[in-house]
Short mmCIF file of C-alpha atoms in Angstrom, two decimals:
data_model
loop_
_atom_site.label_atom_id
_atom_site.label_comp_id
_atom_site.label_asym_id
_atom_site.label_seq_id
_atom_site.Cartn_x
_atom_site.Cartn_y
_atom_site.Cartn_z
CA MET X 1 118.81 154.57 80.01
CA PRO X 2 117.18 154.57 76.54
CA LEU X 3 120.41 155.65 74.87
CA ASP X 4 122.29 152.87 76.66
CA ALA X 5 119.82 150.36 75.26
CA ALA X 6 120.34 151.82 71.77
CA ARG X 7 124.13 151.59 72.21
CA ALA X 8 123.89 147.93 73.25
CA ALA X 9 121.65 147.08 70.28
CA PHE X 10 123.99 148.87 67.89
CA GLY X 11 126.94 146.94 69.31
CA TRP X 12 125.22 143.64 68.49
CA LEU X 13 124.61 144.77 64.90
CA VAL X 14 128.26 145.57 64.18
CA ALA X 15 129.67 142.51 65.97
CA GLY X 16 130.38 139.13 64.47
CA PRO X 17 131.62 138.03 61.07
CA GLU X 18 128.85 139.82 59.14
CA PRO X 19 128.35 143.27 60.68
CA LEU X 20 125.86 145.77 59.35
CA SER X 21 127.84 147.58 56.63
CA VAL X 22 127.65 150.14 53.84
CA ASP X 23 129.28 149.45 50.46
CA GLY X 24 132.06 152.04 50.12
CA THR X 25 132.44 151.66 46.35
CA GLY X 26 129.79 154.26 45.67
CA PHE X 27 131.27 157.00 47.87
CA ALA X 28 134.35 159.06 47.19
CA GLY X 29 136.54 159.04 50.28
CA LEU X 30 135.49 155.61 51.61
CA PRO X 31 137.38 152.33 51.18
CA VAL X 32 136.32 150.17 48.23
CA ARG X 33 134.81 147.46 50.44
CA PRO X 34 131.94 146.96 52.89
CA VAL X 35 132.40 149.46 55.71
CA PRO X 36 130.83 148.49 59.06
CA LEU X 37 128.68 151.17 60.62
CA ASP X 38 130.90 151.66 63.67
CA GLU X 39 133.89 152.30 61.37
CA LEU X 40 131.69 154.51 59.18
CA ARG X 41 130.73 156.56 62.24
CA GLY X 42 134.39 157.20 63.07
CA ARG X 43 135.13 158.35 59.50
CA LEU X 44 132.12 160.72 59.45
CA LEU X 45 133.17 162.29 62.78
CA HIS X 46 136.67 163.04 61.51
CA ARG X 47 137.37 166.74 61.03
CA ARG X 48 138.66 166.27 57.51
CA CYS X 49 135.52 164.44 56.33
CA PRO X 50 133.90 166.67 53.68
CA GLN X 51 130.27 167.72 54.10
CA PRO X 52 129.13 166.25 50.72
CA LEU X 53 130.39 162.83 51.81
CA ARG X 54 128.50 163.08 55.10
CA ASP X 55 125.28 164.05 53.32
CA ALA X 56 125.66 161.23 50.78
CA VAL X 57 126.19 158.62 53.50
CA TRP X 58 123.20 159.90 55.48
CA VAL X 59 121.02 159.77 52.38
CA GLN X 60 121.99 156.11 52.04
CA LEU X 61 121.32 155.38 55.74
CA VAL X 62 117.95 157.18 55.87
CA THR X 63 116.80 155.54 52.64
CA ARG X 64 117.65 152.06 53.93
CA SER X 65 115.91 152.85 57.25
CA ARG X 66 112.71 153.94 55.49
CA ALA X 67 112.77 150.93 53.17
CA ASP X 68 113.87 148.14 55.52
CA GLY X 69 113.39 149.60 59.01
CA GLY X 70 114.44 147.47 61.97
CA ALA X 71 118.20 147.03 61.98
CA TRP X 72 118.89 150.00 59.71
CA THR X 73 116.91 152.32 61.95
CA ILE X 74 118.99 151.18 64.90
CA GLY X 75 122.06 151.61 62.66
CA CYS X 76 121.09 155.26 62.06
CA VAL X 77 120.71 155.77 65.81
CA GLY X 78 124.11 154.15 66.42
CA VAL X 79 125.86 156.37 63.88
CA ALA X 80 124.25 159.48 65.44
CA LEU X 81 124.75 158.24 69.00
CA PRO X 82 127.67 160.59 69.88
CA ALA X 83 125.54 163.62 68.99
CA LEU X 84 122.47 162.29 70.81
CA THR X 85 124.50 161.51 73.93
CA GLY X 86 125.96 165.02 73.94
CA ILE X 87 122.49 166.56 73.65
CA ALA X 88 121.09 164.48 76.49
CA ALA X 89 124.08 165.21 78.73
CA ARG X 90 123.79 168.95 78.08
CA LEU X 91 120.06 169.07 78.83
CA THR X 92 120.30 167.05 82.04
CA ALA X 93 123.53 168.55 83.38
CA ARG X 94 121.74 170.56 86.11
CA PHE X 95 118.45 168.65 86.13
CA ALA X 96 117.80 167.17 89.57
CA GLY X 97 115.00 164.89 88.40
CA ASP X 98 115.05 161.56 86.60
CA PRO X 99 116.93 162.02 83.25
CA ARG X 100 115.34 158.97 81.63
CA ASP X 101 112.41 160.94 80.29
CA VAL X 102 114.71 163.56 78.71
CA HIS X 103 116.88 160.86 77.12
CA ALA X 104 113.82 159.11 75.75
CA ALA X 105 112.50 162.41 74.34
CA VAL X 106 115.82 163.06 72.59
CA LEU X 107 115.74 159.62 70.98
CA THR X 108 112.06 160.00 70.05
CA GLY X 109 112.67 163.39 68.41
CA PHE X 110 115.51 161.93 66.34
CA LEU X 111 113.44 158.96 65.13
CA ALA X 112 110.44 161.15 64.32
CA GLU X 113 112.54 163.47 62.18
CA LEU X 114 114.30 160.50 60.55
CA ALA X 115 111.02 159.46 58.91
CA VAL X 116 110.16 162.87 57.43
CA ILE X 117 113.43 164.72 56.86
CA ASP X 118 114.04 166.22 53.41
CA LEU X 119 116.98 164.39 51.87
CA ALA X 120 117.38 166.91 49.04
CA ARG X 121 118.61 169.62 51.40
CA PRO X 122 122.21 169.61 52.75
CA ARG X 123 123.37 169.05 56.34
CA ILE X 124 121.03 166.15 57.06
CA MET X 125 122.73 165.17 60.33
CA LEU X 126 122.62 168.75 61.60
CA ARG X 127 118.86 168.93 61.08
CA LEU X 128 118.39 165.55 62.75
CA ARG X 129 120.43 166.78 65.68
CA TRP X 130 118.32 169.93 66.12
CA ALA X 131 115.10 167.92 65.99
CA ALA X 132 116.39 165.72 68.80
CA TYR X 133 117.43 168.78 70.81
CA ARG X 134 114.02 170.47 70.46
CA ALA X 135 112.21 167.33 71.62
CA GLY X 136 114.49 166.91 74.63
CA HIS X 137 114.26 170.59 75.54
CA ALA X 138 110.45 170.49 75.43
CA CYS X 139 110.46 167.48 77.76
CA LEU X 140 112.86 169.27 80.11
CA ARG X 141 110.68 172.40 80.25
CA GLU X 142 107.62 170.29 80.97
CA SER X 143 109.43 168.54 83.82
CA LEU X 144 110.63 171.84 85.29
CA ASP X 145 107.15 173.38 85.13
CA ALA X 146 105.63 170.45 87.00
CA PRO X 147 105.28 170.77 90.80
CA THR X 148 108.31 169.51 92.68
CA PRO X 149 107.60 166.79 95.26
CA SER X 150 108.62 167.79 98.75
CA ALA X 151 109.62 165.44 101.52
CA ARG X 152 107.87 167.68 104.03
CA ALA X 153 104.53 166.87 102.43
CA PHE X 154 104.84 163.23 103.49
CA HIS X 155 104.46 162.45 107.15
CA CYS X 156 103.17 159.65 109.31
CA ALA X 157 99.89 160.21 111.06
CA ALA X 158 97.42 158.09 112.93
CA ALA X 159 94.66 156.61 110.83
CA PRO X 160 91.39 158.53 111.17
CA VAL X 161 88.70 156.88 113.21
CA PRO X 162 86.02 155.57 110.83
CA SER X 163 82.50 156.80 111.42
CA GLY X 164 79.61 154.39 111.36
CA HIS X 165 76.61 154.98 109.14
CA PRO X 166 73.76 156.64 111.09
CA ASP X 167 71.33 153.91 110.11
CA LEU X 168 73.71 151.26 111.44
CA VAL X 169 74.13 153.24 114.65
CA LEU X 170 70.38 153.32 115.15
CA ALA X 171 70.11 149.62 114.35
CA ARG X 172 72.79 148.71 116.90
CA ALA X 173 71.16 150.95 119.50
CA VAL X 174 67.84 149.16 118.94
CA ALA X 175 69.55 145.78 119.19
CA ALA X 176 71.21 146.84 122.46
CA GLY X 177 67.87 147.99 123.88
CA ALA X 178 68.88 151.64 124.21
CA ILE X 179 65.94 152.81 122.08
CA THR X 180 62.91 151.20 120.52
CA VAL X 181 62.18 150.62 116.86
CA ALA X 182 59.59 153.43 116.84
CA GLU X 183 62.04 155.84 118.44
CA ALA X 184 64.75 154.90 115.93
CA GLU X 185 62.29 155.51 113.08
CA LEU X 186 61.35 158.89 114.59
CA ILE X 187 64.97 159.98 114.95
CA GLY X 188 65.93 158.76 111.49
CA SER X 189 63.00 160.41 109.71
CA THR X 190 63.22 163.79 111.43
CA ARG X 191 67.00 164.09 111.79
CA LEU X 192 68.30 162.30 108.68
CA ASP X 193 65.44 162.45 106.17
CA GLU X 194 64.50 166.04 107.20
CA VAL X 195 60.84 165.19 107.75
CA PRO X 196 59.14 167.99 109.74
CA LEU X 197 58.41 167.03 113.30
CA ALA X 198 54.77 168.11 112.90
CA GLU X 199 54.37 165.66 110.02
CA ALA X 200 56.04 162.90 112.02
CA ALA X 201 53.67 163.63 114.93
CA ALA X 202 50.68 163.33 112.59
CA ARG X 203 51.96 159.94 111.36
CA ARG X 204 52.34 158.72 114.95
CA GLY X 205 48.89 159.99 115.85
CA SER X 206 50.16 162.10 118.76
CA GLY X 207 50.58 165.77 119.44
CA TYR X 208 53.52 167.88 118.44
CA GLU X 209 54.83 168.50 121.95
CA ALA X 210 54.44 164.84 122.94
CA THR X 211 56.38 163.73 119.89
CA LYS X 212 59.05 166.32 120.56
CA LYS X 213 59.50 165.15 124.16
CA ALA X 214 59.57 161.51 123.06
CA ARG X 215 62.33 162.26 120.56
CA GLN X 216 64.35 164.17 123.14
CA ARG X 217 64.20 161.28 125.61
CA ALA X 218 65.19 158.79 122.91
CA GLU X 219 68.08 160.95 121.76
CA HIS X 220 69.30 161.31 125.33
CA ARG X 221 69.47 157.52 125.71
CA LEU X 222 71.07 157.19 122.27
CA VAL X 223 73.82 159.66 123.17
CA GLY X 224 74.53 157.73 126.35
CA TYR X 225 74.75 154.48 124.39
CA VAL X 226 77.13 155.97 121.82
CA ARG X 227 79.40 157.47 124.47
CA GLU X 228 79.51 154.20 126.36
CA HIS X 229 80.41 152.08 123.33
CA LEU X 230 82.64 154.62 121.55
CA ALA X 231 85.87 152.66 122.03
CA GLU X 232 84.38 149.28 121.16
CA PRO X 233 84.90 147.99 117.61
CA ALA X 234 81.46 146.33 117.65
CA VAL X 235 79.77 149.73 117.37
CA GLY X 236 81.46 150.31 114.04
CA GLY X 237 83.97 152.99 115.03
CA LEU X 238 81.56 155.80 115.77
CA GLY X 239 83.18 159.18 115.24
CA PRO X 240 82.80 162.37 117.24
CA ASP X 241 80.63 163.88 114.51
CA VAL X 242 77.83 161.42 115.25
CA ILE X 243 77.89 162.29 118.95
CA ALA X 244 77.96 166.01 118.19
CA ASP X 245 74.90 165.74 115.95
CA LEU X 246 72.99 163.81 118.57
CA ASP X 247 74.19 165.90 121.50
CA THR X 248 72.96 169.14 119.97
CA ALA X 249 69.51 167.71 119.25
CA GLY X 250 66.62 169.10 121.23
CA ARG X 251 68.24 172.38 122.18
CA ALA X 252 66.70 175.86 121.95
CA ARG X 253 64.69 176.53 118.82
CA THR X 254 65.33 180.30 118.71
CA VAL X 255 67.78 182.33 116.70
CA THR X 256 68.82 185.97 116.87
CA VAL X 257 68.64 187.88 113.59
CA GLU X 258 69.69 191.44 112.83
CA HIS X 259 67.25 193.84 111.19
CA VAL X 260 68.45 197.11 109.63
CA SER X 261 65.91 199.89 109.03
CA GLY X 262 67.28 203.22 107.89
CA THR X 263 69.97 204.24 110.36
CA HIS X 264 68.77 201.88 113.11
CA ARG X 265 70.07 198.35 113.64
CA ARG X 266 67.89 195.94 115.63
CA ARG X 267 68.64 192.54 117.08
CA ILE X 268 65.48 190.39 117.09
CA ARG X 269 64.81 186.95 118.54
CA ARG X 270 62.74 184.79 116.22
CA ARG X 271 61.38 181.33 116.85
CA LEU X 272 62.22 178.44 114.58
CA SER X 273 59.35 176.90 112.70
CA PRO X 274 58.66 173.31 113.82
CA SER X 275 56.63 172.48 110.71
CA ALA X 276 58.69 174.03 107.90
CA PRO X 277 60.58 171.53 105.69
CA HIS X 278 63.92 173.21 106.40
CA ARG X 279 63.00 174.51 109.87
CA GLY X 280 63.23 178.13 108.85
CA VAL X 281 62.47 181.24 110.89
CA GLN X 282 58.88 182.23 111.49
CA VAL X 283 57.35 185.09 113.46
CA HIS X 284 55.43 183.82 116.46
CA ARG X 285 52.65 186.39 117.11
CA ARG X 286 55.06 189.26 116.84
CA ASP X 287 58.82 189.77 116.67
CA GLN X 288 60.45 189.83 120.06
CA PRO X 289 63.49 192.15 120.16
CA ALA X 290 66.54 190.95 122.02
CA ASN X 291 66.29 193.80 124.55
CA GLY X 292 62.54 193.45 125.13
CA ARG X 293 61.49 196.73 123.52
CA ASP X 294 58.48 197.26 121.30
CA LEU X 295 59.27 197.20 117.60
CA ASP X 296 56.25 199.30 116.68
CA ASP X 297 57.41 202.24 118.82
CA PRO X 298 59.72 204.43 116.65
CA THR X 299 61.23 205.98 119.78
CA ALA X 300 62.08 202.64 121.33
CA TYR X 301 65.50 202.73 119.70
CA ASP X 302 66.20 206.44 120.20
CA PRO X 303 69.71 206.68 121.68
CA ALA X 304 68.52 209.50 123.94
CA LEU X 305 65.90 207.23 125.50
CA VAL X 306 68.19 204.28 126.13
CA ALA X 307 69.51 205.72 129.39
CA GLY X 308 66.02 206.59 130.67
CA PRO X 309 64.34 205.00 133.68
CA SER X 310 62.83 201.57 133.43
CA PRO X 311 59.14 201.44 132.51
CA VAL X 312 56.52 201.20 135.25
CA ARG X 313 55.34 197.67 135.94
CA ARG X 314 51.78 196.84 135.01
CA PRO X 315 49.41 196.29 137.97
CA ALA X 316 48.31 192.80 138.72
CA ALA X 317 44.97 191.53 137.51
CA GLY X 318 42.11 193.03 139.54
CA ALA X 319 44.25 195.74 141.07
CA ARG X 320 43.25 199.33 140.59
CA SER X 321 45.77 201.42 138.71
CA GLN X 322 47.17 204.39 140.58
CA PRO X 323 47.59 207.69 138.75
CA VAL X 324 51.10 208.88 138.27
CA THR X 325 51.59 212.24 139.91
CA GLY X 326 53.45 214.86 137.96
CA ALA X 327 52.91 213.10 134.63
CA THR X 328 52.48 215.37 131.65
CA SER X 329 50.87 214.80 128.32
CA SER X 330 54.13 215.09 126.47
CA SER X 331 57.66 214.00 127.24
CA SER X 332 60.98 215.40 126.14
CA THR X 333 64.26 213.69 125.41
CA GLU X 334 65.93 215.48 128.29
CA ASP X 335 63.38 214.15 130.90
CA PRO X 336 61.76 210.92 129.65
CA ARG X 337 58.66 209.93 131.58
CA CYS X 338 56.24 207.01 131.45
CA ALA X 339 52.48 207.63 131.16
#
Protein backbone atom coordinates (compact mmCIF):
# COMPACT_ATOMS: atom_id res chain seq x y z
CA MET A 1 0.00 0.00 0.00
CA PRO A 2 1.23 3.58 -0.64
CA LEU A 3 0.64 4.56 2.98
CA ASP A 4 2.60 1.51 4.15
CA ALA A 5 5.52 2.61 2.00
CA ALA A 6 5.30 6.11 3.52
CA ARG A 7 5.23 4.61 7.03
CA ALA A 8 8.33 2.52 6.31
CA ALA A 9 10.22 5.52 4.90
CA PHE A 10 9.25 7.64 7.89
CA GLY A 11 10.48 4.91 10.24
CA TRP A 12 13.92 5.03 8.61
CA LEU A 13 14.08 8.80 9.05
CA VAL A 14 13.44 8.73 12.80
CA ALA A 15 15.67 5.71 13.50
CA GLY A 16 19.33 5.75 14.38
CA PRO A 17 21.46 8.12 16.43
CA GLU A 18 20.52 11.21 14.39
CA PRO A 19 16.78 11.10 13.70
CA LEU A 20 14.96 13.81 11.80
CA SER A 21 14.09 16.33 14.54
CA VAL A 22 12.64 19.75 15.26
CA ASP A 23 14.35 22.13 17.70
CA GLY A 24 11.93 22.54 20.61
CA THR A 25 13.54 25.71 21.98
CA GLY A 26 11.42 27.91 19.76
CA PHE A 27 8.04 26.43 20.75
CA ALA A 28 6.22 26.90 24.02
CA GLY A 29 5.13 23.50 25.29
CA LEU A 30 7.94 21.44 23.73
CA PRO A 31 11.11 20.23 25.47
CA VAL A 32 14.17 22.46 25.11
CA ARG A 33 16.04 19.98 22.91
CA PRO A 34 15.78 18.38 19.45
CA VAL A 35 12.47 16.54 19.29
CA PRO A 36 12.32 13.62 16.82
CA LEU A 37 9.35 13.69 14.49
CA ASP A 38 7.78 10.49 15.84
CA GLU A 39 7.85 11.96 19.37
CA LEU A 40 6.58 15.27 17.97
CA ARG A 41 3.66 13.45 16.35
CA GLY A 42 2.64 11.93 19.68
CA ARG A 43 2.73 15.33 21.41
CA LEU A 44 0.62 16.98 18.67
CA LEU A 45 -2.01 14.21 18.88
CA HIS A 46 -2.42 14.65 22.63
CA ARG A 47 -5.76 16.13 23.65
CA ARG A 48 -4.18 18.80 25.81
CA CYS A 49 -1.95 20.11 23.00
CA PRO A 50 -3.10 23.68 22.29
CA GLN A 51 -4.10 24.64 18.75
CA PRO A 52 -1.54 27.52 18.47
CA LEU A 53 1.26 25.05 19.19
CA ARG A 54 -0.01 22.68 16.50
CA ASP A 55 -0.20 25.49 13.95
CA ALA A 56 3.30 26.74 14.83
CA VAL A 57 4.81 23.27 14.45
CA TRP A 58 3.06 22.73 11.12
CA VAL A 59 4.30 26.08 9.85
CA GLN A 60 7.82 24.90 10.65
CA LEU A 61 7.29 21.50 8.98
CA VAL A 62 5.68 22.90 5.81
CA THR A 63 8.34 25.58 5.47
CA ARG A 64 11.16 23.03 5.73
CA SER A 65 9.36 20.77 3.22
CA ARG A 66 9.04 23.59 0.68
CA ALA A 67 12.65 24.67 1.19
CA ASP A 68 14.45 21.33 1.45
CA GLY A 69 11.92 18.78 0.14
CA GLY A 70 12.89 15.12 0.22
CA ALA A 71 13.17 13.94 3.81
CA TRP A 72 11.11 16.79 5.26
CA THR A 73 8.25 16.08 2.88
CA ILE A 74 8.26 12.46 4.03
CA GLY A 75 8.49 13.79 7.60
CA CYS A 76 5.29 15.81 7.05
CA VAL A 77 3.56 12.70 5.71
CA GLY A 78 4.76 10.68 8.72
CA VAL A 79 3.46 13.25 11.21
CA ALA A 80 0.07 13.31 9.43
CA LEU A 81 0.02 9.54 8.88
CA PRO A 82 -2.59 8.74 11.59
CA ALA A 83 -5.06 11.13 9.96
CA LEU A 84 -4.31 9.88 6.44
CA THR A 85 -4.70 6.24 7.50
CA GLY A 86 -8.06 7.00 9.12
CA ILE A 87 -9.29 8.72 5.94
CA ALA A 88 -8.23 5.85 3.71
CA ALA A 89 -9.78 3.26 6.03
CA ARG A 90 -13.07 5.17 6.15
CA LEU A 91 -13.30 5.55 2.37
CA THR A 92 -12.49 1.91 1.61
CA ALA A 93 -14.46 0.32 4.45
CA ARG A 94 -17.20 -0.99 2.11
CA PHE A 95 -15.30 -0.75 -1.17
CA ALA A 96 -15.03 -4.17 -2.81
CA GLY A 97 -12.39 -3.11 -5.32
CA ASP A 98 -8.66 -2.60 -4.97
CA PRO A 99 -8.03 0.06 -2.25
CA ARG A 100 -4.56 0.94 -3.52
CA ASP A 101 -5.86 3.61 -5.86
CA VAL A 102 -7.87 5.28 -3.07
CA HIS A 103 -4.88 5.22 -0.71
CA ALA A 104 -2.67 6.72 -3.39
CA ALA A 105 -5.25 9.44 -4.09
CA VAL A 106 -5.40 10.34 -0.38
CA LEU A 107 -1.61 10.67 -0.24
CA THR A 108 -1.52 12.64 -3.50
CA GLY A 109 -4.18 15.08 -2.27
CA PHE A 110 -2.23 15.69 0.93
CA LEU A 111 1.05 16.36 -0.91
CA ALA A 112 -0.63 18.64 -3.45
CA GLU A 113 -2.17 20.76 -0.72
CA LEU A 114 1.11 20.77 1.23
CA ALA A 115 2.76 22.80 -1.54
CA VAL A 116 0.08 25.51 -1.77
CA ILE A 117 -1.59 25.74 1.63
CA ASP A 118 -1.87 29.19 3.23
CA LEU A 119 0.27 29.17 6.37
CA ALA A 120 -1.17 32.46 7.66
CA ARG A 121 -4.56 30.89 8.37
CA PRO A 122 -5.13 28.69 11.47
CA ARG A 123 -5.85 24.94 11.58
CA ILE A 124 -3.28 23.96 8.97
CA MET A 125 -3.51 20.23 9.67
CA LEU A 126 -7.31 20.30 9.44
CA ARG A 127 -7.17 21.85 5.97
CA LEU A 128 -4.53 19.35 4.87
CA ARG A 129 -6.75 16.56 6.12
CA TRP A 130 -9.78 17.78 4.16
CA ALA A 131 -7.72 18.11 0.98
CA ALA A 132 -6.65 14.49 1.33
CA TYR A 133 -10.24 13.41 1.97
CA ARG A 134 -11.58 15.22 -1.11
CA ALA A 135 -8.96 13.61 -3.35
CA GLY A 136 -9.65 10.14 -1.99
CA HIS A 137 -13.42 10.60 -2.24
CA ALA A 138 -13.15 11.71 -5.88
CA CYS A 139 -11.10 8.60 -6.67
CA LEU A 140 -13.65 6.41 -4.89
CA ARG A 141 -16.57 7.93 -6.84
CA GLU A 142 -14.71 7.40 -10.10
CA SER A 143 -14.09 3.76 -9.22
CA LEU A 144 -17.74 3.20 -8.27
CA ASP A 145 -19.01 4.80 -11.49
CA ALA A 146 -16.81 2.55 -13.62
CA PRO A 147 -18.37 -0.67 -14.96
CA THR A 148 -17.94 -3.61 -12.63
CA PRO A 149 -16.21 -6.65 -14.16
CA SER A 150 -18.37 -9.75 -14.06
CA ALA A 151 -17.12 -13.31 -13.98
CA ARG A 152 -20.01 -14.35 -16.21
CA ALA A 153 -18.58 -12.26 -19.03
CA PHE A 154 -15.53 -14.51 -19.23
CA HIS A 155 -16.00 -17.98 -20.63
CA CYS A 156 -14.05 -20.50 -22.61
CA ALA A 157 -15.04 -21.01 -26.20
CA ALA A 158 -13.59 -22.72 -29.20
CA ALA A 159 -11.39 -20.57 -31.38
CA PRO A 160 -13.18 -19.34 -34.51
CA VAL A 161 -12.22 -21.00 -37.74
CA PRO A 162 -10.09 -18.56 -39.75
CA SER A 163 -11.32 -17.72 -43.22
CA GLY A 164 -8.92 -17.68 -46.12
CA HIS A 165 -8.63 -14.67 -48.38
CA PRO A 166 -10.74 -15.09 -51.55
CA ASP A 167 -7.75 -14.46 -53.78
CA LEU A 168 -5.79 -17.18 -52.01
CA VAL A 169 -8.75 -19.54 -52.34
CA LEU A 170 -8.86 -18.95 -56.08
CA ALA A 171 -5.09 -19.38 -56.35
CA ARG A 172 -5.19 -22.71 -54.50
CA ALA A 173 -8.11 -23.87 -56.63
CA VAL A 174 -6.12 -23.06 -59.79
CA ALA A 175 -3.08 -24.87 -58.41
CA ALA A 176 -5.24 -27.92 -57.63
CA GLY A 177 -6.68 -27.91 -61.15
CA ALA A 178 -10.26 -27.27 -60.06
CA ILE A 179 -10.54 -24.16 -62.24
CA THR A 180 -8.39 -22.46 -64.82
CA VAL A 181 -6.60 -19.14 -64.58
CA ALA A 182 -9.13 -17.50 -66.90
CA GLU A 183 -12.03 -18.80 -64.83
CA ALA A 184 -10.40 -17.59 -61.61
CA GLU A 185 -9.93 -14.15 -63.17
CA LEU A 186 -13.58 -14.12 -64.29
CA ILE A 187 -14.87 -15.07 -60.83
CA GLY A 188 -12.58 -12.62 -59.06
CA SER A 189 -13.43 -9.66 -61.30
CA THR A 190 -17.21 -10.16 -61.35
CA ARG A 191 -17.74 -11.41 -57.79
CA LEU A 192 -15.07 -9.55 -55.81
CA ASP A 193 -14.26 -6.46 -57.88
CA GLU A 194 -17.95 -5.94 -58.85
CA VAL A 195 -17.20 -5.72 -62.57
CA PRO A 196 -20.45 -6.12 -64.57
CA LEU A 197 -20.71 -9.46 -66.29
CA ALA A 198 -21.46 -7.75 -69.61
CA GLU A 199 -18.17 -5.84 -69.37
CA ALA A 200 -16.30 -9.03 -68.46
CA ALA A 201 -17.88 -10.76 -71.48
CA ALA A 202 -16.70 -7.94 -73.74
CA ARG A 203 -13.15 -8.30 -72.39
CA ARG A 204 -13.22 -12.05 -73.05
CA GLY A 205 -14.59 -11.50 -76.54
CA SER A 206 -17.60 -13.77 -75.97
CA GLY A 207 -21.30 -13.29 -75.54
CA TYR A 208 -23.05 -12.49 -72.32
CA GLU A 209 -24.87 -15.80 -71.96
CA ALA A 210 -21.74 -17.81 -72.82
CA THR A 211 -19.73 -15.95 -70.21
CA LYS A 212 -22.50 -16.42 -67.66
CA LYS A 213 -22.62 -20.18 -68.26
CA ALA A 214 -18.83 -20.43 -68.12
CA ARG A 215 -18.80 -18.66 -64.74
CA GLN A 216 -21.54 -20.91 -63.39
CA ARG A 217 -19.63 -24.06 -64.37
CA ALA A 218 -16.42 -22.72 -62.83
CA GLU A 219 -18.18 -21.75 -59.62
CA HIS A 220 -19.75 -25.18 -59.38
CA ARG A 221 -16.32 -26.84 -59.55
CA LEU A 222 -14.91 -24.27 -57.10
CA VAL A 223 -17.64 -25.02 -54.55
CA GLY A 224 -16.92 -28.73 -54.84
CA TYR A 225 -13.20 -28.10 -54.29
CA VAL A 226 -13.84 -25.92 -51.23
CA ARG A 227 -16.22 -28.44 -49.66
CA GLU A 228 -13.78 -31.26 -50.26
CA HIS A 229 -10.80 -29.48 -48.71
CA LEU A 230 -12.67 -27.63 -45.94
CA ALA A 231 -11.11 -29.59 -43.08
CA GLU A 232 -7.58 -29.53 -44.47
CA PRO A 233 -5.19 -26.89 -43.09
CA ALA A 234 -3.52 -26.54 -46.51
CA VAL A 235 -6.56 -24.70 -47.86
CA GLY A 236 -6.06 -21.96 -45.31
CA GLY A 237 -9.00 -22.65 -43.00
CA LEU A 238 -11.81 -21.73 -45.35
CA GLY A 239 -14.86 -20.57 -43.45
CA PRO A 240 -18.53 -21.21 -44.17
CA ASP A 241 -18.95 -17.65 -45.43
CA VAL A 242 -16.78 -18.37 -48.47
CA ILE A 243 -18.85 -21.44 -49.36
CA ALA A 244 -22.10 -19.54 -48.87
CA ASP A 245 -20.98 -16.77 -51.22
CA LEU A 246 -19.97 -19.25 -53.87
CA ASP A 247 -22.96 -21.54 -53.38
CA THR A 248 -25.46 -18.75 -53.96
CA ALA A 249 -23.75 -17.63 -57.17
CA GLY A 250 -25.61 -18.16 -60.40
CA ARG A 251 -29.08 -18.38 -58.90
CA ALA A 252 -32.22 -16.59 -60.12
CA ARG A 253 -31.73 -12.99 -61.17
CA THR A 254 -35.27 -11.81 -60.31
CA VAL A 255 -36.60 -9.99 -57.29
CA THR A 256 -40.11 -9.22 -56.12
CA VAL A 257 -40.81 -5.58 -55.31
CA GLU A 258 -43.93 -3.99 -53.88
CA HIS A 259 -45.55 -1.05 -55.65
CA VAL A 260 -48.15 1.12 -53.88
CA SER A 261 -50.48 3.27 -56.00
CA GLY A 262 -53.28 5.04 -54.18
CA THR A 263 -55.17 2.42 -52.20
CA HIS A 264 -53.82 -0.53 -54.23
CA ARG A 265 -50.72 -2.53 -53.33
CA ARG A 266 -49.05 -4.53 -56.10
CA ARG A 267 -46.36 -7.18 -55.97
CA ILE A 268 -44.22 -7.04 -59.13
CA ARG A 269 -41.45 -9.31 -60.37
CA ARG A 270 -38.56 -7.37 -61.86
CA ARG A 271 -35.47 -8.71 -63.55
CA LEU A 272 -32.02 -7.85 -62.30
CA SER A 273 -29.83 -5.89 -64.64
CA PRO A 274 -26.81 -7.91 -65.81
CA SER A 275 -24.90 -4.82 -66.98
CA ALA A 276 -25.50 -2.33 -64.15
CA PRO A 277 -22.47 -1.68 -61.90
CA HIS A 278 -24.41 -2.67 -58.77
CA ARG A 279 -26.76 -5.12 -60.52
CA GLY A 280 -29.84 -3.06 -59.80
CA VAL A 281 -33.42 -3.66 -60.90
CA GLN A 282 -34.43 -2.89 -64.46
CA VAL A 283 -37.73 -3.31 -66.29
CA HIS A 284 -37.46 -5.91 -69.01
CA ARG A 285 -40.00 -4.90 -71.71
CA ARG A 286 -42.70 -4.35 -69.15
CA ASP A 287 -43.26 -5.05 -65.46
CA GLN A 288 -44.52 -8.53 -64.81
CA PRO A 289 -46.84 -8.69 -61.77
CA ALA A 290 -46.45 -11.59 -59.41
CA ASN A 291 -49.97 -12.87 -60.16
CA GLY A 292 -49.70 -12.49 -63.94
CA ARG A 293 -52.21 -9.66 -64.32
CA ASP A 294 -51.86 -6.66 -66.59
CA LEU A 295 -50.58 -3.55 -64.84
CA ASP A 296 -52.14 -1.20 -67.38
CA ASP A 297 -55.66 -2.46 -66.66
CA PRO A 298 -57.08 -0.40 -63.74
CA THR A 299 -59.65 -3.13 -63.03
CA ALA A 300 -57.06 -5.87 -62.82
CA TYR A 301 -56.72 -5.30 -59.09
CA ASP A 302 -60.41 -4.71 -58.34
CA PRO A 303 -61.25 -6.93 -55.35
CA ALA A 304 -64.63 -7.71 -56.93
CA LEU A 305 -62.92 -9.16 -60.00
CA VAL A 306 -60.43 -11.32 -58.15
CA ALA A 307 -62.93 -14.15 -57.67
CA GLY A 308 -64.05 -14.06 -61.31
CA PRO A 309 -63.51 -16.85 -63.84
CA SER A 310 -60.13 -17.36 -65.41
CA PRO A 311 -59.57 -15.56 -68.73
CA VAL A 312 -60.17 -17.41 -72.00
CA ARG A 313 -57.03 -18.88 -73.52
CA ARG A 314 -55.81 -17.34 -76.74
CA PRO A 315 -56.20 -19.55 -79.85
CA ALA A 316 -53.13 -21.09 -81.31
CA ALA A 317 -51.41 -19.51 -84.28
CA GLY A 318 -53.40 -20.06 -87.48
CA ALA A 319 -56.54 -21.13 -85.68
CA ARG A 320 -59.72 -19.23 -86.30
CA SER A 321 -61.15 -17.52 -83.24
CA GLN A 322 -64.62 -18.61 -82.23
CA PRO A 323 -67.13 -15.97 -81.14
CA VAL A 324 -68.22 -16.10 -77.57
CA THR A 325 -71.94 -16.60 -77.33
CA GLY A 326 -73.83 -14.47 -74.87
CA ALA A 327 -71.03 -11.90 -74.60
CA THR A 328 -72.15 -8.34 -74.08
CA SER A 329 -70.44 -5.09 -74.76
CA SER A 330 -70.21 -4.20 -71.12
CA SER A 331 -69.57 -6.23 -67.99
CA SER A 332 -70.65 -5.67 -64.43
CA THR A 333 -68.91 -6.47 -61.17
CA GLU A 334 -71.62 -8.94 -60.24
CA ASP A 335 -71.15 -11.04 -63.47
CA PRO A 336 -67.63 -10.54 -64.88
CA ARG A 337 -67.24 -11.77 -68.44
CA CYS A 338 -64.36 -11.96 -70.90
CA ALA A 339 -64.71 -10.48 -74.40
